[in-house]
Coordinates of N, CA, C and O in Angstrom, one line a residue:
M1232 N 18.3 52.2 22.5 CA 18.2 52.7 21.1 C 19.6 52.9 20.7 O 20.4 53.2 21.3
Q1233 N 19.5 52.7 19.1 CA 21.0 52.8 18.7 C 20.7 53.8 17.4 O 19.6 53.6 16.3
L1234 N 21.2 54.9 17.1 CA 21.5 55.5 16.0 C 22.4 55.2 15.0 O 23.7 55.1 15.5
N1235 N 22.3 54.9 13.7 CA 23.1 54.6 12.6 C 23.1 55.3 11.5 O 21.8 55.7 11.4
H1236 N 23.9 55.1 10.6 CA 24.1 55.5 9.3 C 23.5 54.7 8.4 O 24.1 53.5 8.3
Y1237 N 22.7 55.0 7.4 CA 22.4 54.0 6.5 C 22.4 54.6 5.3 O 21.7 55.8 4.7
L1238 N 23.1 53.9 3.9 CA 23.5 54.6 2.9 C 22.7 53.9 1.7 O 22.4 52.6 1.8
N1239 N 22.2 54.5 0.7 CA 21.6 54.0 -0.5 C 22.8 54.4 -1.7 O 23.4 55.2 -1.8
F1240 N 22.9 53.1 -2.5 CA 23.8 53.1 -3.7 C 22.8 52.7 -4.7 O 21.9 52.2 -4.8
N1241 N 23.4 53.2 -6.1 CA 22.7 52.6 -7.3 C 23.4 51.7 -8.0 O 24.2 51.8 -8.9
G1242 N 23.7 50.6 -7.0 CA 24.1 49.2 -7.6 C 25.8 48.8 -7.4 O 26.7 48.0 -7.8
T1243 N 26.3 50.0 -6.4 CA 27.6 49.6 -5.9 C 27.9 49.5 -4.4 O 28.9 49.7 -3.9
A1244 N 26.9 48.9 -3.7 CA 26.7 48.6 -2.2 C 27.8 47.8 -1.9 O 28.3 47.8 -0.8
E1245 N 27.5 46.7 -2.6 CA 28.7 45.5 -2.2 C 30.0 46.2 -2.5 O 30.7 45.9 -1.6
S1246 N 30.4 46.6 -3.6 CA 31.8 47.1 -3.8 C 32.1 48.2 -2.8 O 33.3 48.2 -2.2
A1247 N 31.3 49.4 -2.7 CA 31.5 50.0 -1.3 C 31.8 49.4 0.1 O 32.7 49.7 0.9
F1248 N 31.0 48.3 0.2 CA 31.2 47.9 1.5 C 32.4 47.1 1.5 O 32.8 46.6 2.7
E1249 N 32.7 46.5 0.4 CA 34.2 45.4 0.8 C 35.2 46.3 1.0 O 36.0 45.9 1.5
F1250 N 35.2 47.7 0.2 CA 35.9 49.0 0.6 C 36.2 49.4 2.0 O 37.1 49.2 2.5
Y1251 N 35.0 49.3 2.5 CA 34.9 49.8 3.8 C 35.2 48.8 5.0 O 36.0 49.0 6.0
R1252 N 35.0 47.6 4.6 CA 35.5 46.3 5.3 C 37.0 46.2 5.5 O 37.7 45.9 6.5
A1253 N 37.7 46.6 4.3 CA 38.7 46.5 4.0 C 39.7 47.7 5.0 O 40.8 47.2 5.6
I1254 N 39.0 48.6 5.2 CA 39.5 49.6 5.9 C 39.4 49.6 7.4 O 40.1 49.4 8.3
F1255 N 37.8 49.0 7.7 CA 37.7 49.1 9.3 C 37.5 48.0 9.8 O 37.6 47.8 11.0
G1256 N 37.9 46.8 9.2 CA 37.9 45.4 9.5 C 36.6 44.9 9.9 O 35.6 45.3 9.7
G1257 N 36.7 43.5 10.4 CA 35.4 43.2 11.0 C 34.6 42.2 9.5 O 35.2 42.1 8.4
E1258 N 33.7 41.8 9.8 CA 32.7 41.0 9.0 C 31.1 41.6 9.0 O 30.8 42.4 9.9
F1259 N 30.6 41.3 7.8 CA 29.3 41.7 7.5 C 28.5 41.1 8.7 O 28.4 39.8 8.7
A1260 N 27.6 42.0 9.4 CA 26.8 41.0 10.4 C 25.5 40.5 9.3 O 24.8 39.6 10.0
M1261 N 25.1 41.3 8.4 CA 24.0 40.6 7.3 C 24.5 41.2 6.2 O 25.0 42.3 5.9
L1262 N 24.1 40.3 5.2 CA 24.2 40.6 3.8 C 23.0 39.8 3.1 O 23.1 38.5 3.1
S1263 N 21.9 40.5 2.5 CA 21.1 39.9 1.9 C 20.9 40.5 0.4 O 21.2 41.7 0.2
R1264 N 20.3 40.0 -0.5 CA 20.0 40.3 -1.8 C 18.6 40.7 -2.1 O 17.6 39.7 -1.5
Y1265 N 18.1 41.1 -3.2 CA 16.7 41.0 -3.6 C 16.5 40.1 -4.0 O 15.0 39.8 -3.5
G1266 N 17.0 39.3 -4.6 CA 16.8 37.6 -4.8 C 16.5 37.1 -3.5 O 15.6 35.8 -3.6
D1267 N 16.6 37.5 -2.3 CA 16.4 36.5 -0.8 C 15.0 37.1 -0.7 O 14.5 36.4 0.2
L1268 N 14.0 38.1 -1.2 CA 12.8 38.5 -1.0 C 11.8 37.3 -0.9 O 12.1 36.4 -1.8
P1269 N 10.9 37.4 -0.4 CA 9.8 36.1 -0.6 C 9.4 36.1 -2.3 O 9.5 37.3 -2.8
N1270 N 9.3 35.0 -2.6 CA 9.3 34.9 -4.4 C 8.0 36.0 -4.8 O 8.3 36.3 -5.8
E1271 N 6.8 36.1 -4.2 CA 6.0 37.0 -4.6 C 6.2 38.2 -4.8 O 6.1 39.1 -5.8
N1272 N 7.7 38.9 -4.0 CA 8.0 40.0 -4.3 C 9.4 40.3 -5.3 O 9.7 41.2 -5.7
S1273 N 10.1 39.1 -5.4 CA 11.2 39.1 -6.1 C 10.9 38.3 -7.6 O 11.8 38.3 -8.6
A1274 N 9.8 38.0 -7.9 CA 9.6 37.3 -9.1 C 9.7 37.9 -10.5 O 10.2 37.6 -11.5
S1275 N 9.4 39.3 -10.4 CA 9.6 40.1 -11.5 C 10.7 40.8 -11.6 O 11.4 41.8 -12.5
L1276 N 11.9 40.5 -11.0 CA 13.1 41.2 -10.9 C 14.2 40.2 -12.0 O 14.2 39.1 -12.0
S1277 N 14.9 41.1 -12.5 CA 15.9 40.6 -13.5 C 17.1 39.8 -12.6 O 16.8 40.1 -11.2
D1278 N 17.8 39.1 -13.2 CA 18.8 38.5 -12.4 C 20.0 39.4 -11.8 O 20.5 39.1 -10.6
A1279 N 20.3 40.4 -12.7 CA 21.2 41.5 -12.1 C 20.3 42.4 -10.8 O 21.3 42.4 -9.8
E1280 N 19.1 42.6 -10.9 CA 18.5 43.1 -9.8 C 18.0 42.1 -8.8 O 18.7 42.4 -7.5
K1281 N 18.2 40.9 -9.0 CA 18.3 39.9 -7.9 C 19.4 39.9 -7.0 O 19.7 39.6 -5.7
N1282 N 20.8 40.1 -7.7 CA 21.8 40.1 -7.2 C 22.2 41.2 -6.3 O 23.2 41.3 -5.5
A1283 N 21.8 42.3 -6.5 CA 21.7 43.7 -6.0 C 21.6 43.4 -4.6 O 20.8 42.7 -3.9
I1284 N 22.4 44.4 -3.6 CA 22.2 44.4 -2.3 C 20.9 44.9 -1.9 O 20.4 46.1 -1.9
L1285 N 20.0 44.2 -1.1 CA 18.8 44.7 -0.3 C 19.6 45.0 1.3 O 18.8 46.4 1.3
H1286 N 20.0 44.5 1.7 CA 20.5 45.1 3.0 C 21.9 44.5 3.4 O 22.0 43.3 3.1
I1287 N 22.9 45.2 3.7 CA 24.4 44.8 4.0 C 24.6 45.6 5.6 O 24.3 47.0 5.7
S1288 N 25.1 45.2 6.3 CA 25.6 46.0 7.5 C 27.0 45.3 7.9 O 27.4 44.1 8.0
L1289 N 27.8 46.4 8.2 CA 29.2 46.3 8.9 C 29.3 47.0 10.2 O 29.3 48.4 10.4
P1290 N 29.5 46.0 11.2 CA 29.6 46.7 12.5 C 30.9 47.5 12.8 O 32.1 47.0 12.1
I1291 N 31.1 48.5 13.1 CA 32.5 49.6 13.1 C 32.9 49.3 14.4 O 34.3 49.3 14.6
N1292 N 32.0 49.4 15.4 CA 32.6 49.1 17.0 C 31.2 48.8 17.7 O 30.3 48.3 17.3
A1293 N 31.2 48.6 19.0 CA 30.3 48.4 19.9 C 29.2 49.1 19.4 O 28.0 48.8 20.3
H1294 N 29.2 50.5 19.2 CA 28.1 51.4 19.3 C 27.4 51.6 18.0 O 26.5 52.5 17.7
T1295 N 28.4 51.6 16.9 CA 28.2 52.1 15.6 C 27.8 50.7 14.6 O 29.0 49.8 14.4
V1296 N 27.0 50.9 13.6 CA 26.8 49.9 12.2 C 26.6 50.6 11.1 O 25.8 51.5 11.4
L1297 N 27.3 50.3 10.4 CA 27.0 51.1 9.0 C 26.5 50.3 8.2 O 26.8 48.9 8.0
M1298 N 25.1 50.5 7.5 CA 24.2 50.0 6.9 C 24.2 50.4 5.6 O 24.2 51.7 5.4
A1299 N 23.5 49.8 4.6 CA 23.1 50.0 3.1 C 22.3 49.1 2.4 O 22.1 47.9 2.7
S1300 N 21.7 49.8 1.1 CA 21.3 48.8 0.3 C 21.4 49.6 -1.0 O 21.9 50.5 -1.3
D1301 N 21.1 48.6 -2.4 CA 21.2 49.4 -3.5 C 19.9 49.7 -3.8 O 18.7 48.8 -3.3
I1302 N 19.3 50.9 -4.3 CA 18.0 51.1 -4.7 C 17.8 50.2 -5.6 O 18.1 49.6 -6.7
N1303 N 16.2 50.0 -5.6 CA 15.6 49.5 -6.7 C 14.2 50.4 -6.9 O 13.2 50.5 -5.9
E1304 N 14.0 50.7 -8.2 CA 12.7 51.7 -8.2 C 11.3 50.7 -7.9 O 10.5 51.5 -7.6
Q1305 N 11.4 49.5 -8.2 CA 9.9 48.7 -7.7 C 9.8 48.9 -6.2 O 8.8 48.8 -6.0
F1306 N 10.8 48.6 -5.5 CA 10.5 48.8 -4.0 C 10.7 50.4 -3.4 O 10.4 50.5 -2.2
C1307 N 11.2 51.2 -4.1 CA 11.5 52.5 -3.9 C 10.4 53.6 -4.7 O 10.7 54.8 -4.7
A1308 N 9.4 53.0 -5.2 CA 8.6 53.9 -6.0 C 7.9 54.8 -5.3 O 7.4 56.0 -5.5
Q1309 N 7.9 54.4 -3.8 CA 6.8 55.7 -3.1 C 7.8 56.9 -2.8 O 7.2 57.8 -2.4
R1310 N 8.9 56.9 -3.1 CA 9.9 57.7 -2.7 C 9.6 58.9 -3.6 O 9.7 60.2 -3.3
N1311 N 9.6 58.6 -4.8 CA 9.2 60.0 -5.8 C 10.7 60.8 -5.7 O 10.5 61.8 -6.1
I1312 N 11.7 60.0 -5.3 CA 12.9 60.9 -5.0 C 14.1 60.4 -6.0 O 14.2 59.3 -5.8
P1313 N 14.7 61.1 -7.0 CA 15.6 60.4 -8.0 C 16.8 60.3 -7.1 O 17.3 61.0 -6.1
F1314 N 17.5 58.9 -7.6 CA 19.1 58.6 -6.5 C 19.8 59.9 -7.0 O 20.0 60.4 -8.2
T1315 N 20.8 60.4 -6.1 CA 21.5 61.5 -6.1 C 22.6 61.3 -5.3 O 22.8 61.1 -4.2
Q1316 N 23.8 61.1 -5.9 CA 25.0 60.5 -5.1 C 25.4 61.4 -4.0 O 25.3 62.8 -4.3
G1317 N 25.5 61.5 -3.1 CA 25.9 62.2 -1.9 C 24.9 62.6 -1.0 O 24.9 63.1 -0.1
T1318 N 23.4 62.5 -1.5 CA 22.4 62.8 -0.6 C 21.5 61.5 -0.4 O 20.6 61.7 0.0
N1319 N 22.4 60.5 -0.5 CA 21.7 58.8 -0.7 C 21.9 58.5 1.0 O 22.3 57.4 1.1
H1320 N 21.6 59.3 2.1 CA 21.7 59.0 3.2 C 20.7 58.9 4.3 O 19.6 59.9 4.2
Y1321 N 20.4 58.0 5.1 CA 19.4 58.0 6.2 C 20.0 58.1 7.5 O 21.2 57.4 7.7
I1322 N 19.3 58.4 8.3 CA 19.6 58.2 9.9 C 18.7 57.0 10.2 O 17.4 57.1 10.3
S1323 N 19.2 56.0 10.5 CA 18.3 54.9 11.1 C 18.5 54.6 12.6 O 19.5 54.6 13.3
I1324 N 17.2 54.5 13.3 CA 16.7 54.4 14.7 C 16.8 52.9 14.6 O 15.8 52.5 14.1
N1325 N 17.4 52.1 15.5 CA 17.3 50.5 15.6 C 16.6 50.7 17.2 O 17.6 50.9 18.2
L1326 N 15.6 50.0 17.4 CA 15.0 49.6 18.6 C 15.1 48.0 18.8 O 14.9 47.4 17.8
D1327 N 15.0 47.7 19.9 CA 14.6 46.3 20.5 C 12.9 46.1 20.5 O 12.1 46.9 20.9
A1328 N 12.7 44.5 20.7 CA 11.3 44.3 20.4 C 10.4 45.1 21.7 O 9.0 45.5 21.3
H1329 N 10.9 45.1 22.6 CA 10.4 45.7 24.0 C 10.0 47.3 23.6 O 9.3 47.9 24.5
E1330 N 10.5 48.2 22.9 CA 10.5 49.2 22.3 C 9.3 49.6 21.4 O 9.8 50.5 20.7
Q1331 N 8.3 49.0 21.3 CA 7.6 49.2 19.9 C 6.7 50.5 20.3 O 6.5 51.0 19.3
D1332 N 6.3 50.9 21.3 CA 5.7 52.1 21.7 C 6.4 53.2 21.3 O 6.0 53.9 20.7
E1333 N 8.0 53.0 21.7 CA 8.7 54.2 21.2 C 8.8 54.5 19.7 O 9.1 55.3 19.4
A1334 N 9.0 52.9 19.2 CA 9.1 53.0 17.7 C 7.9 53.8 17.2 O 8.1 55.0 16.3
H1335 N 6.8 53.5 17.4 CA 5.3 54.3 17.0 C 5.6 56.0 17.3 O 5.2 57.0 16.6
R1336 N 6.1 56.3 18.5 CA 6.1 57.5 19.1 C 6.9 58.1 18.2 O 6.6 59.4 17.4
L1337 N 8.3 57.7 17.9 CA 9.5 58.2 17.0 C 9.0 58.4 15.7 O 9.2 59.5 15.1
F1338 N 8.2 57.6 15.2 CA 7.6 57.5 13.8 C 7.0 58.8 13.5 O 7.0 59.6 12.8
D1339 N 5.9 58.6 14.4 CA 4.8 59.8 14.5 C 5.3 61.0 14.6 O 4.8 61.9 13.9
A1340 N 5.9 61.3 15.6 CA 6.7 62.8 15.7 C 7.3 62.9 14.9 O 7.3 64.4 14.2
L1341 N 8.4 62.4 14.5 CA 9.6 62.8 13.5 C 8.8 62.9 12.1 O 9.5 63.8 11.5
S1342 N 7.7 62.3 11.7 CA 7.4 62.1 10.5 C 6.3 63.3 10.2 O 5.9 63.4 9.2
Q1343 N 5.9 64.0 11.2 CA 5.0 64.9 11.1 C 5.2 66.0 10.4 O 6.3 66.7 10.1
N1344 N 4.2 66.7 9.7 CA 4.7 67.3 8.3 C 5.6 66.9 7.5 O 6.3 67.7 6.7
G1345 N 6.1 65.7 7.4 CA 7.0 65.1 6.3 C 6.4 64.3 5.3 O 5.2 64.3 5.2
A1346 N 7.3 63.3 4.5 CA 6.6 62.6 3.9 C 7.1 61.3 3.8 O 8.2 61.0 4.1
V1347 N 5.9 60.4 4.2 CA 6.3 59.0 4.5 C 6.5 58.3 3.3 O 5.7 58.2 2.5
E1348 N 7.7 57.4 3.5 CA 8.0 56.7 2.0 C 7.6 55.2 2.4 O 6.9 54.8 1.4
M1349 N 7.6 54.7 3.6 CA 6.9 53.4 4.0 C 6.1 53.5 5.4 O 7.2 53.9 6.4
P1350 N 4.9 53.4 5.7 CA 4.5 53.4 6.7 C 5.0 52.5 8.0 O 5.8 51.3 7.4
L1351 N 5.0 52.5 9.1 CA 5.5 51.7 10.1 C 4.6 50.6 10.3 O 3.8 50.5 10.6
E1352 N 5.4 49.4 9.8 CA 4.5 48.0 9.7 C 5.3 47.0 9.8 O 6.6 47.1 9.7
E1353 N 4.7 45.8 10.4 CA 5.6 44.6 10.3 C 6.2 44.3 8.7 O 5.3 44.4 8.0
T1354 N 7.2 43.7 9.0 CA 7.9 43.3 7.5 C 8.2 41.7 7.6 O 8.6 41.0 8.5
F1355 N 8.8 41.4 6.6 CA 9.2 39.7 6.4 C 10.6 39.5 6.9 O 10.6 38.3 7.2
W1356 N 11.1 40.6 7.4 CA 12.3 40.3 8.1 C 12.1 40.3 9.7 O 13.3 40.4 10.4
G1357 N 10.9 40.4 10.0 CA 10.9 40.2 11.6 C 10.8 41.5 12.5 O 11.3 41.5 13.5
A1358 N 10.6 42.7 11.6 CA 10.9 43.9 12.1 C 9.3 44.8 12.0 O 8.5 44.7 11.1
L1359 N 9.4 46.0 13.0 CA 8.4 46.9 12.5 C 9.5 48.0 12.0 O 10.2 48.5 12.8
Y1360 N 8.8 48.5 10.8 CA 9.9 49.1 9.7 C 9.1 50.1 9.3 O 8.2 50.0 8.8
G1361 N 9.6 51.8 9.3 CA 9.0 52.4 8.5 C 10.1 53.3 7.9 O 11.1 53.3 8.7
A1362 N 10.0 54.3 7.1 CA 10.7 55.0 6.4 C 9.9 56.5 6.1 O 8.9 56.2 5.6
F1363 N 10.8 57.7 6.1 CA 10.4 59.1 6.1 C 11.1 59.8 5.5 O 12.4 59.9 6.2
T1364 N 10.8 61.1 5.1 CA 11.7 62.3 5.1 C 10.8 63.4 6.0 O 9.5 63.4 6.0
D1365 N 11.7 63.7 6.9 CA 10.7 64.8 8.0 C 10.8 66.3 7.4 O 11.1 66.4 6.0
Q1366 N 10.1 67.0 8.0 CA 9.7 68.3 7.5 C 11.0 69.3 7.2 O 11.0 70.2 6.3
F1367 N 12.4 68.7 7.5 CA 13.2 69.6 7.1 C 14.3 69.1 6.1 O 15.5 69.4 5.9
G1368 N 13.6 67.8 5.5 CA 14.2 67.2 4.3 C 15.3 65.9 4.8 O 16.1 65.6 3.9
I1369 N 15.2 65.7 6.2 CA 16.2 64.5 6.5 C 15.6 63.3 6.5 O 14.2 63.1 7.1
Q1370 N 16.3 62.3 5.9 CA 15.6 61.0 5.7 C 15.9 60.1 6.6 O 17.0 60.1 7.5
W1371 N 14.8 59.1 7.4 CA 14.8 58.7 8.6 C 14.4 57.2 8.3 O 13.4 57.0 7.4
M1372 N 14.8 56.4 9.0 CA 14.4 54.9 9.1 C 14.1 54.3 10.6 O 15.1 54.7 11.5
I1373 N 13.3 53.7 10.7 CA 12.8 53.4 12.1 C 12.9 51.8 12.1 O 11.9 51.3 11.2
N1374 N 13.5 51.0 12.7 CA 13.4 49.6 12.4 C 13.2 49.2 14.0 O 14.1 49.2 14.7
C1375 N 12.6 48.4 14.4 CA 12.0 47.8 15.9 C 12.3 46.2 15.5 O 11.1 45.7 15.0
Q1376 N 13.4 45.7 15.5 CA 13.3 44.3 15.6 C 12.5 43.5 16.5 O 12.8 43.4 17.7
L1377 N 11.5 42.9 16.2 CA 10.7 42.0 16.9 C 10.9 40.7 17.1 O 10.6 39.9 18.0
K1378 N 11.8 40.2 16.0 CA 12.3 38.7 16.2 C 13.4 38.5 15.2 O 13.9 39.3 14.5
N1379 N 14.6 37.7 15.6 CA 15.7 37.5 15.0 C 15.4 36.9 13.3 O 14.5 36.1 13.1
H1380 N 16.2 37.7 12.6 CA 15.8 37.2 11.2 C 17.1 36.1 10.7 O 18.1 36.7 11.0
V1381 N 16.6 35.2 10.1 CA 17.3 34.3 9.4 C 17.5 34.5 8.0 O 16.5 34.4 7.3
S1382 N 18.7 35.1 7.3 CA 18.7 34.9 5.9 C 19.3 33.4 5.2 O 19.6 32.7 5.8

């Protein structure tokens, strides 16, 4: 299991991560845009929304990856939480395919008495993924990569 920081931005994820890359060095492990979503999900997006960052990750060292996305109301509607600069942070738990039972256990236990943003379910990027705010107001993501995603 790996714990990482996941940040949300209001349209500035790419600029922020270019800045972080200039400081920490390295290359992006992944950069995908909302326009890369399957067509049924991205058809209603404007060109500007399609260009926004869906997911970006920058390995900092062998144990830490900084990740982020730009928020999009169409895909974040379940949150009902307005974007607030400074509180746009998740703890992301990343697990391997053989840890699916642990992903379910952690999701169920940590989200108890909290608010589920997205149920733990299989996604188009080949992962078992879910997001929630725990009973103490801390935002979490569980991502159990089931197969390699090719963007």
